[in-house]
mmCIF file of C-alpha atoms in Angstrom:
data_model
loop_
_atom_site.group_PDB
_atom_site.id
_atom_site.type_symbol
_atom_site.label_atom_id
_atom_site.label_comp_id
_atom_site.label_asym_id
_atom_site.label_seq_id
_atom_site.Cartn_x
_atom_site.Cartn_y
_atom_site.Cartn_z
ATOM 1 C CA MET A 1 7.163 -31.240 -20.348
ATOM 2 C CA THR A 2 3.632 -30.509 -21.615
ATOM 3 C CA PRO A 3 2.811 -27.022 -23.021
ATOM 4 C CA GLU A 4 0.354 -26.498 -20.119
ATOM 5 C CA TYR A 5 3.069 -26.886 -17.494
ATOM 6 C CA SER A 6 5.454 -24.685 -19.468
ATOM 7 C CA ILE A 7 2.791 -21.934 -19.369
ATOM 8 C CA LEU A 8 2.287 -22.539 -15.651
ATOM 9 C CA ILE A 9 6.024 -22.085 -14.975
ATOM 10 C CA ILE A 10 6.029 -18.862 -17.027
ATOM 11 C CA GLY A 11 2.979 -17.642 -15.060
ATOM 12 C CA PHE A 12 4.664 -18.360 -11.706
ATOM 13 C CA THR A 13 7.832 -16.593 -12.868
ATOM 14 C CA PHE A 14 5.926 -13.483 -13.961
ATOM 15 C CA GLY A 15 3.855 -13.575 -10.730
ATOM 16 C CA PHE A 16 6.962 -13.740 -8.537
ATOM 17 C CA TYR A 17 8.481 -10.868 -10.491
ATOM 18 C CA MET A 18 5.326 -8.763 -9.905
ATOM 19 C CA ALA A 19 5.333 -9.636 -6.176
ATOM 20 C CA TRP A 20 9.027 -8.658 -6.007
ATOM 21 C CA ASN A 21 8.124 -5.292 -7.535
ATOM 22 C CA ILE A 22 5.311 -4.724 -5.034
ATOM 23 C CA GLY A 23 7.819 -5.257 -2.235
ATOM 24 C CA ALA A 24 10.446 -3.045 -3.885
ATOM 25 C CA ASN A 25 8.093 -0.098 -4.496
ATOM 26 C CA ASP A 26 5.134 -0.311 -2.091
ATOM 27 C CA VAL A 27 7.192 -0.930 1.060
ATOM 28 C CA ALA A 28 7.764 2.816 1.142
ATOM 29 C CA ASN A 29 4.083 3.240 2.100
ATOM 30 C CA SER A 30 4.594 1.536 5.421
ATOM 31 C CA MET A 31 8.172 2.245 6.427
ATOM 32 C CA ALA A 32 9.375 5.422 4.666
ATOM 33 C CA SER A 33 8.203 7.922 7.295
ATOM 34 C CA ALA A 34 9.588 5.777 10.146
ATOM 35 C CA VAL A 35 12.979 5.539 8.415
ATOM 36 C CA GLY A 36 12.940 9.215 7.389
ATOM 37 C CA ALA A 37 12.191 10.225 10.993
ATOM 38 C CA LYS A 38 14.962 7.843 12.170
ATOM 39 C CA ALA A 39 12.499 5.868 14.306
ATOM 40 C CA ILE A 40 14.092 2.733 12.818
ATOM 41 C CA THR A 41 16.992 2.026 10.465
ATOM 42 C CA ILE A 42 16.530 0.896 6.857
ATOM 43 C CA ARG A 43 17.811 -2.569 7.823
ATOM 44 C CA GLN A 44 15.254 -2.833 10.651
ATOM 45 C CA ALA A 45 12.500 -1.575 8.306
ATOM 46 C CA ILE A 46 13.361 -4.209 5.689
ATOM 47 C CA PHE A 47 13.369 -6.968 8.342
ATOM 48 C CA ILE A 48 10.056 -5.880 9.951
ATOM 49 C CA ALA A 49 8.242 -5.191 6.652
ATOM 50 C CA GLY A 50 9.487 -8.453 5.109
ATOM 51 C CA ILE A 51 8.097 -10.602 7.935
ATOM 52 C CA LEU A 52 4.824 -8.677 8.338
ATOM 53 C CA ASN A 53 4.116 -8.698 4.599
ATOM 54 C CA VAL A 54 4.459 -12.509 4.469
ATOM 55 C CA VAL A 55 2.276 -12.889 7.590
ATOM 56 C CA GLY A 56 -0.324 -10.477 6.150
ATOM 57 C CA ALA A 57 -0.376 -12.231 2.772
ATOM 58 C CA VAL A 58 -0.707 -15.771 4.175
ATOM 59 C CA PHE A 59 -3.040 -15.250 7.153
ATOM 60 C CA MET A 60 -5.026 -12.189 6.080
ATOM 61 C CA GLY A 61 -4.712 -12.223 2.262
ATOM 62 C CA SER A 62 -7.734 -12.688 0.025
ATOM 63 C CA HIS A 63 -8.612 -16.298 -0.699
ATOM 64 C CA VAL A 64 -10.726 -15.248 -3.687
ATOM 65 C CA THR A 65 -9.661 -12.850 -6.422
ATOM 66 C CA ASP A 66 -11.480 -11.050 -9.241
ATOM 67 C CA THR A 67 -10.223 -12.339 -12.561
ATOM 68 C CA ILE A 68 -10.535 -8.842 -14.035
ATOM 69 C CA ARG A 69 -9.151 -6.471 -11.418
ATOM 70 C CA LYS A 70 -11.511 -3.745 -10.171
ATOM 71 C CA GLY A 71 -14.209 -4.642 -12.746
ATOM 72 C CA ILE A 72 -12.604 -2.284 -15.244
ATOM 73 C CA VAL A 73 -12.776 -4.725 -18.163
ATOM 74 C CA SER A 74 -15.942 -6.580 -19.169
ATOM 75 C CA THR A 75 -15.879 -10.228 -18.076
ATOM 76 C CA ASP A 76 -17.348 -11.264 -21.477
ATOM 77 C CA ILE A 77 -13.849 -11.549 -22.929
ATOM 78 C CA LEU A 78 -13.080 -14.343 -20.448
ATOM 79 C CA THR A 79 -15.280 -16.800 -22.337
ATOM 80 C CA ASP A 80 -12.238 -17.812 -24.405
ATOM 81 C CA PRO A 81 -9.826 -19.560 -21.955
ATOM 82 C CA HIS A 82 -6.879 -19.219 -24.354
ATOM 83 C CA LEU A 83 -7.428 -15.464 -24.595
ATOM 84 C CA ALA A 84 -7.779 -15.171 -20.787
ATOM 85 C CA LEU A 85 -4.491 -17.059 -20.328
ATOM 86 C CA ILE A 86 -2.530 -14.786 -22.659
ATOM 87 C CA GLY A 87 -4.227 -11.751 -21.087
ATOM 88 C CA ALA A 88 -3.225 -12.744 -17.545
ATOM 89 C CA LEU A 89 0.407 -13.306 -18.612
ATOM 90 C CA SER A 90 0.517 -9.994 -20.516
ATOM 91 C CA ALA A 91 -0.975 -8.020 -17.618
ATOM 92 C CA LEU A 92 1.426 -9.503 -15.065
ATOM 93 C CA LEU A 93 4.571 -8.825 -17.063
ATOM 94 C CA ALA A 94 3.493 -5.361 -18.251
ATOM 95 C CA ALA A 95 2.576 -4.147 -14.747
ATOM 96 C CA ALA A 96 5.775 -5.603 -13.288
ATOM 97 C CA LEU A 97 7.968 -3.949 -15.940
ATOM 98 C CA TRP A 98 6.427 -0.513 -15.289
ATOM 99 C CA VAL A 99 6.808 -0.802 -11.496
ATOM 100 C CA SER A 100 10.415 -1.983 -12.021
ATOM 101 C CA PHE A 101 11.138 1.097 -14.110
ATOM 102 C CA ALA A 102 9.595 3.400 -11.469
ATOM 103 C CA THR A 103 11.573 1.666 -8.692
ATOM 104 C CA TRP A 104 14.779 2.055 -10.693
ATOM 105 C CA LYS A 105 13.982 5.787 -10.845
ATOM 106 C CA SER A 106 13.325 5.632 -7.032
ATOM 107 C CA LEU A 107 9.752 6.921 -7.504
ATOM 108 C CA PRO A 108 6.618 5.604 -5.733
ATOM 109 C CA VAL A 109 3.754 4.468 -8.016
ATOM 110 C CA SER A 110 0.523 2.576 -7.356
ATOM 111 C CA THR A 111 0.942 -1.138 -8.110
ATOM 112 C CA THR A 112 -2.858 -1.447 -8.212
ATOM 113 C CA HIS A 113 -3.053 1.202 -10.943
ATOM 114 C CA SER A 114 -0.256 -0.595 -12.801
ATOM 115 C CA ILE A 115 -2.211 -3.849 -12.939
ATOM 116 C CA VAL A 116 -5.410 -1.916 -13.836
ATOM 117 C CA GLY A 117 -3.595 -0.225 -16.740
ATOM 118 C CA ALA A 118 -2.175 -3.555 -17.890
ATOM 119 C CA MET A 119 -5.647 -5.154 -17.812
ATOM 120 C CA ILE A 120 -6.999 -2.258 -19.910
ATOM 121 C CA GLY A 121 -4.294 -2.928 -22.515
ATOM 122 C CA PHE A 122 -5.212 -6.609 -22.614
ATOM 123 C CA GLY A 123 -8.941 -5.761 -22.735
ATOM 124 C CA ILE A 124 -8.537 -3.405 -25.707
ATOM 125 C CA MET A 125 -6.500 -5.967 -27.637
ATOM 126 C CA ALA A 126 -8.896 -8.822 -26.844
ATOM 127 C CA GLY A 127 -12.287 -7.142 -27.101
ATOM 128 C CA GLY A 128 -11.796 -3.569 -28.364
ATOM 129 C CA THR A 129 -12.519 -0.322 -26.526
ATOM 130 C CA ASP A 130 -16.180 -1.322 -25.992
ATOM 131 C CA CYS A 131 -15.210 -3.865 -23.304
ATOM 132 C CA ILE A 132 -13.558 -1.177 -21.126
ATOM 133 C CA ARG A 133 -15.753 0.373 -18.436
ATOM 134 C CA TRP A 134 -14.539 3.935 -18.833
ATOM 135 C CA GLY A 135 -16.498 5.148 -15.787
ATOM 136 C CA LYS A 136 -14.343 2.907 -13.570
ATOM 137 C CA LEU A 137 -11.222 4.296 -15.209
ATOM 138 C CA ALA A 138 -12.448 7.830 -14.429
ATOM 139 C CA ALA A 139 -12.598 6.797 -10.748
ATOM 140 C CA VAL A 140 -8.923 5.755 -10.938
ATOM 141 C CA VAL A 141 -8.040 9.160 -12.425
ATOM 142 C CA LEU A 142 -10.020 10.831 -9.617
ATOM 143 C CA SER A 143 -7.879 9.018 -7.035
ATOM 144 C CA TRP A 144 -4.781 10.898 -8.249
ATOM 145 C CA VAL A 145 -6.331 13.972 -6.609
ATOM 146 C CA ILE A 146 -8.500 12.584 -3.776
ATOM 147 C CA SER A 147 -5.899 10.472 -1.922
ATOM 148 C CA PRO A 148 -3.037 12.985 -1.633
ATOM 149 C CA VAL A 149 -5.322 15.986 -0.945
ATOM 150 C CA PHE A 150 -7.291 14.154 1.801
ATOM 151 C CA SER A 151 -4.076 12.968 3.423
ATOM 152 C CA LEU A 152 -2.350 16.342 3.069
ATOM 153 C CA ILE A 153 -5.210 18.146 4.871
ATOM 154 C CA ILE A 154 -5.336 15.603 7.721
ATOM 155 C CA ALA A 155 -1.524 15.691 8.159
ATOM 156 C CA ILE A 156 -1.433 19.511 8.323
ATOM 157 C CA ALA A 157 -4.350 19.639 10.800
ATOM 158 C CA LEU A 158 -2.842 16.965 13.057
ATOM 159 C CA PHE A 159 0.619 18.523 13.086
ATOM 160 C CA LYS A 160 -0.883 21.940 13.934
ATOM 161 C CA ILE A 161 -2.728 20.318 16.876
ATOM 162 C CA ILE A 162 0.515 18.708 18.133
ATOM 163 C CA LEU A 163 2.317 22.028 17.688
ATOM 164 C CA LYS A 164 -0.324 24.034 19.591
ATOM 165 C CA PHE A 165 -1.020 21.654 22.459
ATOM 166 C CA ILE A 166 2.394 19.987 22.926
ATOM 167 C CA LEU A 167 5.460 21.367 21.116
ATOM 168 C CA SER A 168 4.807 25.057 21.884
ATOM 169 C CA ARG A 169 4.077 24.434 25.592
ATOM 170 C CA GLU A 170 6.657 25.257 28.258
ATOM 171 C CA ASP A 171 6.724 21.681 29.560
ATOM 172 C CA ALA A 172 6.190 19.845 26.263
ATOM 173 C CA PHE A 173 7.084 16.468 27.760
ATOM 174 C CA GLN A 174 4.360 16.575 30.418
ATOM 175 C CA SER A 175 1.851 17.863 27.832
ATOM 176 C CA ALA A 176 2.730 14.929 25.556
ATOM 177 C CA ILE A 177 2.228 12.441 28.404
ATOM 178 C CA ARG A 178 -1.077 14.040 29.428
ATOM 179 C CA LEU A 179 -2.437 13.919 25.870
ATOM 180 C CA SER A 180 -0.838 10.603 24.866
ATOM 181 C CA PRO A 181 -4.009 8.512 25.539
ATOM 182 C CA GLY A 182 -5.802 10.690 22.960
ATOM 183 C CA PHE A 183 -3.160 10.229 20.240
ATOM 184 C CA ILE A 184 -2.601 6.527 20.959
ATOM 185 C CA GLY A 185 -6.361 5.934 21.247
ATOM 186 C CA ALA A 186 -7.105 7.738 17.947
ATOM 187 C CA THR A 187 -4.418 5.656 16.239
ATOM 188 C CA ILE A 188 -5.773 2.381 17.638
ATOM 189 C CA PHE A 189 -9.317 3.428 16.653
ATOM 190 C CA VAL A 190 -8.297 3.973 13.008
ATOM 191 C CA ILE A 191 -6.176 0.801 12.915
ATOM 192 C CA ALA A 192 -8.973 -1.347 14.407
ATOM 193 C CA LEU A 193 -11.578 -0.010 11.963
ATOM 194 C CA SER A 194 -9.146 -0.376 9.046
ATOM 195 C CA PHE A 195 -8.524 -3.994 10.033
ATOM 196 C CA LEU A 196 -12.255 -4.755 10.299
ATOM 197 C CA PHE A 197 -13.273 -2.906 7.107
ATOM 198 C CA LYS A 198 -10.232 -3.085 4.838
ATOM 199 C CA THR A 199 -8.536 -6.468 5.209
ATOM 200 C CA PRO A 200 -9.873 -9.718 3.706
ATOM 201 C CA LEU A 201 -9.776 -11.343 7.189
ATOM 202 C CA GLY A 202 -11.787 -8.448 8.645
ATOM 203 C CA SER A 203 -14.364 -8.811 5.862
ATOM 204 C CA LYS A 204 -14.667 -12.496 6.688
ATOM 205 C CA ILE A 205 -15.363 -11.688 10.366
ATOM 206 C CA ALA A 206 -18.161 -9.459 8.971
ATOM 207 C CA ILE A 207 -19.461 -7.604 12.033
ATOM 208 C CA GLY A 208 -21.793 -4.632 11.411
ATOM 209 C CA ALA A 209 -20.615 -1.015 11.384
ATOM 210 C CA PRO A 210 -22.056 -0.055 14.837
ATOM 211 C CA MET A 211 -20.431 -3.100 16.484
ATOM 212 C CA ALA A 212 -17.136 -2.382 14.674
ATOM 213 C CA VAL A 213 -17.131 1.249 15.915
ATOM 214 C CA LEU A 214 -17.953 0.145 19.481
ATOM 215 C CA LEU A 215 -15.200 -2.499 19.456
ATOM 216 C CA ALA A 216 -12.670 -0.016 18.020
ATOM 217 C CA PHE A 217 -13.647 2.573 20.645
ATOM 218 C CA LEU A 218 -13.187 0.113 23.538
ATOM 219 C CA LEU A 219 -9.795 -0.958 22.173
ATOM 220 C CA ALA A 220 -8.823 2.709 21.752
ATOM 221 C CA VAL A 221 -9.664 3.515 25.399
ATOM 222 C CA PHE A 222 -7.848 0.439 26.718
ATOM 223 C CA PHE A 223 -4.665 0.865 24.673
ATOM 224 C CA GLY A 224 -4.687 4.643 25.144
ATOM 225 C CA MET A 225 -4.568 4.297 28.947
ATOM 226 C CA ALA A 226 -2.164 1.332 28.813
ATOM 227 C CA GLY A 227 0.127 3.316 26.495
ATOM 228 C CA LYS A 228 0.209 6.253 28.899
ATOM 229 C CA GLY A 229 1.243 3.928 31.712
ATOM 230 C CA LEU A 230 4.070 2.431 29.645
ATOM 231 C CA ILE A 231 5.309 5.870 28.553
ATOM 232 C CA ARG A 232 5.475 7.059 32.179
ATOM 233 C CA ARG A 233 7.405 3.942 33.114
ATOM 234 C CA TYR A 234 9.923 3.687 30.276
ATOM 235 C CA ILE A 235 10.477 7.216 28.906
ATOM 236 C CA ARG A 236 12.041 9.471 31.507
ATOM 237 C CA ASP A 237 14.371 11.702 29.490
ATOM 238 C CA HIS A 238 12.549 15.039 29.230
ATOM 239 C CA ARG A 239 14.968 16.470 26.655
ATOM 240 C CA SER A 240 14.126 13.993 23.858
ATOM 241 C CA GLY A 241 10.897 12.760 25.445
ATOM 242 C CA VAL A 242 8.277 14.177 23.046
ATOM 243 C CA GLU A 243 9.922 12.771 19.929
ATOM 244 C CA GLU A 244 10.602 9.499 21.760
ATOM 245 C CA ILE A 245 6.903 9.145 22.669
ATOM 246 C CA PHE A 246 5.805 9.594 19.051
ATOM 247 C CA ARG A 247 8.620 7.326 17.843
ATOM 248 C CA ARG A 248 7.077 4.410 19.749
ATOM 249 C CA ILE A 249 3.584 5.133 18.378
ATOM 250 C CA GLN A 250 4.928 5.545 14.848
ATOM 251 C CA ILE A 251 6.647 2.145 14.855
ATOM 252 C CA GLY A 252 3.257 0.611 15.733
ATOM 253 C CA THR A 253 1.432 2.349 12.860
ATOM 254 C CA SER A 254 4.173 1.376 10.393
ATOM 255 C CA CYS A 255 3.877 -2.283 11.429
ATOM 256 C CA TYR A 256 0.118 -2.183 10.894
ATOM 257 C CA VAL A 257 0.471 -0.702 7.377
ATOM 258 C CA ALA A 258 3.036 -3.394 6.469
ATOM 259 C CA LEU A 259 0.665 -6.134 7.681
ATOM 260 C CA ALA A 260 -2.311 -4.682 5.767
ATOM 261 C CA GLN A 261 -0.132 -4.202 2.699
ATOM 262 C CA GLY A 262 0.714 -7.916 2.576
ATOM 263 C CA ALA A 263 -2.978 -8.791 2.979
ATOM 264 C CA ASN A 264 -4.272 -6.437 0.288
ATOM 265 C CA ASP A 265 -1.513 -6.081 -2.310
ATOM 266 C CA VAL A 266 -0.614 -9.746 -2.669
ATOM 267 C CA ALA A 267 -3.723 -10.122 -4.879
ATOM 268 C CA ASN A 268 -2.175 -7.767 -7.455
ATOM 269 C CA ALA A 269 0.542 -10.327 -8.119
ATOM 270 C CA ILE A 270 -1.199 -13.574 -7.237
ATOM 271 C CA GLY A 271 -4.638 -12.855 -8.770
ATOM 272 C CA PRO A 272 -3.479 -13.341 -12.390
ATOM 273 C CA VAL A 273 -1.319 -16.339 -11.328
ATOM 274 C CA ALA A 274 -4.413 -17.948 -9.768
ATOM 275 C CA VAL A 275 -6.273 -17.434 -13.062
ATOM 276 C CA ILE A 276 -3.432 -19.139 -14.989
ATOM 277 C CA TYR A 277 -3.246 -21.955 -12.400
ATOM 278 C CA PHE A 278 -6.961 -22.759 -12.641
ATOM 279 C CA LEU A 279 -7.028 -22.394 -16.429
ATOM 280 C CA VAL A 280 -4.236 -24.939 -16.772
ATOM 281 C CA LYS A 281 -5.782 -27.300 -14.192
ATOM 282 C CA THR A 282 -9.462 -27.094 -15.168
ATOM 283 C CA GLY A 283 -9.553 -25.517 -18.643
ATOM 284 C CA ASN A 284 -11.861 -22.659 -17.608
ATOM 285 C CA VAL A 285 -12.483 -20.015 -14.920
ATOM 286 C CA GLY A 286 -15.386 -17.859 -13.772
ATOM 287 C CA THR A 287 -15.324 -14.155 -12.882
ATOM 288 C CA LYS A 288 -13.775 -15.043 -9.516
ATOM 289 C CA VAL A 289 -11.299 -17.811 -8.674
ATOM 290 C CA PRO A 290 -10.135 -19.177 -5.301
ATOM 291 C CA VAL A 291 -6.512 -18.527 -4.258
ATOM 292 C CA PRO A 292 -4.784 -21.490 -2.567
ATOM 293 C CA ILE A 293 -2.716 -20.801 0.566
ATOM 294 C CA PHE A 294 0.521 -21.880 -1.118
ATOM 295 C CA LEU A 295 0.010 -19.151 -3.743
ATOM 296 C CA LEU A 296 -0.443 -16.507 -1.012
ATOM 297 C CA PHE A 297 2.780 -17.722 0.641
ATOM 298 C CA PHE A 298 4.514 -17.652 -2.742
ATOM 299 C CA GLY A 299 3.388 -14.030 -3.260
ATOM 300 C CA GLY A 300 4.333 -13.046 0.309
ATOM 301 C CA VAL A 301 7.872 -14.407 -0.143
ATOM 302 C CA GLY A 302 8.157 -12.514 -3.454
ATOM 303 C CA ILE A 303 7.137 -9.263 -1.732
ATOM 304 C CA ALA A 304 9.646 -9.874 1.081
ATOM 305 C CA CYS A 305 12.454 -10.489 -1.464
ATOM 306 C CA GLY A 306 11.575 -7.204 -3.229
ATOM 307 C CA ILE A 307 11.715 -5.330 0.082
ATOM 308 C CA ALA A 308 15.111 -6.800 0.965
ATOM 309 C CA MET A 309 16.727 -6.256 -2.442
ATOM 310 C CA ALA A 310 15.371 -2.875 -3.616
ATOM 311 C CA GLY A 311 13.003 -1.449 -0.965
ATOM 312 C CA HIS A 312 15.489 1.217 0.127
ATOM 313 C CA ARG A 313 15.276 3.209 -3.133
ATOM 314 C CA VAL A 314 11.641 4.426 -2.945
ATOM 315 C CA MET A 315 11.802 4.535 0.870
ATOM 316 C CA HIS A 316 14.638 7.065 0.607
ATOM 317 C CA THR A 317 12.611 9.272 -1.778
ATOM 318 C CA ILE A 318 9.483 9.471 0.427
ATOM 319 C CA GLY A 319 11.318 9.526 3.745
ATOM 320 C CA ASN A 320 14.117 11.981 2.900
ATOM 321 C CA LYS A 321 13.744 13.824 -0.410
ATOM 322 C CA ILE A 322 10.311 15.522 -0.125
ATOM 323 C CA THR A 323 10.768 17.154 3.292
ATOM 324 C CA THR A 324 12.595 16.642 6.604
ATOM 325 C CA LEU A 325 10.734 14.279 8.924
ATOM 326 C CA THR A 326 10.808 14.022 12.713
ATOM 327 C CA ASN A 327 8.963 11.455 14.824
ATOM 328 C CA THR A 328 5.986 13.786 15.427
ATOM 329 C CA ARG A 329 5.754 14.574 11.706
ATOM 330 C CA GLY A 330 6.226 10.904 10.799
ATOM 331 C CA PHE A 331 3.366 9.992 13.145
ATOM 332 C CA CYS A 332 1.161 12.595 11.398
ATOM 333 C CA VAL A 333 2.032 11.072 7.989
ATOM 334 C CA ASP A 334 1.135 7.518 9.068
ATOM 335 C CA PHE A 335 -2.066 8.621 10.800
ATOM 336 C CA ALA A 336 -3.142 10.773 7.815
ATOM 337 C CA ALA A 337 -2.489 7.997 5.274
ATOM 338 C CA ALA A 338 -4.328 5.323 7.306
ATOM 339 C CA THR A 339 -7.279 7.664 8.004
ATOM 340 C CA THR A 340 -7.516 8.732 4.351
ATOM 341 C CA VAL A 341 -7.631 5.141 3.099
ATOM 342 C CA LEU A 342 -10.241 4.214 5.725
ATOM 343 C CA LEU A 343 -12.519 7.265 5.226
ATOM 344 C CA ALA A 344 -12.341 7.311 1.440
ATOM 345 C CA SER A 345 -12.980 3.566 1.190
ATOM 346 C CA LYS A 346 -16.063 3.833 3.411
ATOM 347 C CA LEU A 347 -17.323 6.728 1.237
ATOM 348 C CA GLY A 348 -16.833 4.586 -1.860
ATOM 349 C CA LEU A 349 -14.077 6.847 -3.206
ATOM 350 C CA PRO A 350 -11.071 5.365 -5.001
ATOM 351 C CA VAL A 351 -7.809 5.741 -3.078
ATOM 352 C CA SER A 352 -4.203 4.634 -3.292
ATOM 353 C CA THR A 353 -2.091 4.102 -0.164
ATOM 354 C CA THR A 354 0.981 5.223 -2.117
ATOM 355 C CA HIS A 355 -0.668 8.520 -3.054
ATOM 356 C CA ALA A 356 -1.983 9.015 0.506
ATOM 357 C CA ALA A 357 1.506 8.495 1.989
ATOM 358 C CA VAL A 358 3.050 11.075 -0.372
ATOM 359 C CA GLY A 359 0.196 13.522 0.393
ATOM 360 C CA GLY A 360 0.820 13.125 4.134
ATOM 361 C CA VAL A 361 4.547 13.841 3.757
ATOM 362 C CA MET A 362 3.722 16.971 1.720
ATOM 363 C CA GLY A 363 1.225 18.011 4.409
ATOM 364 C CA VAL A 364 3.710 17.981 7.299
ATOM 365 C CA GLY A 365 6.197 19.778 5.060
ATOM 366 C CA LEU A 366 3.697 22.505 4.130
ATOM 367 C CA ALA A 367 2.844 22.944 7.824
ATOM 368 C CA ARG A 368 6.303 24.552 8.082
ATOM 369 C CA GLY A 369 5.924 26.621 4.893
ATOM 370 C CA MET A 370 6.258 26.204 1.113
ATOM 371 C CA GLU A 371 10.051 26.321 1.271
ATOM 372 C CA ALA A 372 10.102 23.142 3.393
ATOM 373 C CA VAL A 373 8.817 20.985 0.484
ATOM 374 C CA ASN A 374 10.934 19.863 -2.481
ATOM 375 C CA PHE A 375 8.378 20.480 -5.247
ATOM 376 C CA GLY A 376 10.792 19.250 -7.929
ATOM 377 C CA VAL A 377 10.542 15.707 -6.490
ATOM 378 C CA VAL A 378 6.763 16.056 -5.954
ATOM 379 C CA VAL A 379 6.136 17.039 -9.608
ATOM 380 C CA GLN A 380 8.317 14.153 -10.794
ATOM 381 C CA ILE A 381 6.294 11.717 -8.644
ATOM 382 C CA MET A 382 2.970 13.059 -9.972
ATOM 383 C CA ILE A 383 4.091 12.715 -13.596
ATOM 384 C CA TYR A 384 4.760 9.028 -12.933
ATOM 385 C CA TRP A 385 1.306 8.611 -11.308
ATOM 386 C CA VAL A 386 -0.335 9.963 -14.472
ATOM 387 C CA LEU A 387 1.884 7.839 -16.734
ATOM 388 C CA THR A 388 1.221 4.591 -14.824
ATOM 389 C CA VAL A 389 -2.072 3.548 -16.487
ATOM 390 C CA PRO A 390 -1.190 4.394 -20.137
ATOM 391 C CA ALA A 391 2.379 3.051 -19.823
ATOM 392 C CA ALA A 392 1.213 -0.282 -18.362
ATOM 393 C CA ALA A 393 -1.617 -0.482 -20.940
ATOM 394 C CA LEU A 394 0.669 0.099 -23.941
ATOM 395 C CA THR A 395 3.261 -2.382 -22.639
ATOM 396 C CA SER A 396 0.512 -4.963 -22.083
ATOM 397 C CA MET A 397 -0.708 -4.494 -25.681
ATOM 398 C CA VAL A 398 2.768 -5.152 -27.099
ATOM 399 C CA ILE A 399 3.321 -8.219 -24.876
ATOM 400 C CA PHE A 400 -0.176 -9.540 -25.727
ATOM 401 C CA LYS A 401 0.638 -9.336 -29.459
ATOM 402 C CA LEU A 402 3.945 -11.143 -28.981
ATOM 403 C CA LEU A 403 2.465 -13.886 -26.780
ATOM 404 C CA ARG A 404 -0.394 -14.528 -29.223
ATOM 405 C CA PHE A 405 2.248 -15.195 -31.842
ATOM 406 C CA PHE A 406 4.020 -17.832 -29.722
ATOM 407 C CA ILE A 407 1.230 -19.386 -27.576
#
């Protein structure tokens, strides 16, 4: 076997390991609130998220990836293909090891920030501190505050609205049915805009903002009214009716997040593999490289395996350890996280879906009072968010040194 193909096999192995970690840790973003609220079981969540992540990665995943994630490291250091190859391998393994450690501790961390930290480590070793764009790193640090606070505020506000206009009413079931087109419509509106603005497939469709808003509004009205009709037909038990109504909506939002997760996060694992693949095949790469379909499928399967084998650990932390979730609260968490990611992205602010999901769970907990939130778990999670970039960077530096010795 030639040295080039040996490197390619190592790259695929590291890439699959990173994809596995994305599945094991990030799946909590989409399914934790649904499982915590007992809308679905962990086994159902693993099955649904596994399939939707593969579908999202293959049919909606990016077909082009930045060779240096998020533009945080100067592309000048890519002029040496050998250096770029070692850098891609170092970044993949370092990010994967950190996410593995966090998953073992059952704590949610941002896989995007892990790969950013790992790329910083490689960048410092290859080109010194001058090749790091520190302003971009400051934006990552800012996201530790923006995402959870945005989501927390939206979750509190939404739960208070549900409490005032539905749960505190004498006939809560009829109030929920009467207002259901509004809640379903608002959810569809956010999901439709998120799909058009946030997924690679939506970007390819490339319709303007006014047309996107109009299309989302029409879909919201249609599905809002259709949803009300289905609720009237299939949910007749007034005693558990309100929670049952929001359970159905929440399953829909969780499925959307799982689909979008496969489309967006697969690049974190497959981007560096694509760089290695094209370096071995052509001897050089530009600042962006195409991602073949088989690589997206490869990454999607890796994510699904991670979900099946270890997804329950972080899911249990977000869904059960921070606060007690019901279907109405779980719906507020999903809606707050999706809205935060959409709004902040359109404002050009850096966000993490992981951080937004945790902020939403804290928000619905705080809506019942400080004593309803387990701040011990929250502080532990935040410490790991702060540690993610430096830990991945330092690990990447060590691996880079070792690989330069052998390759």
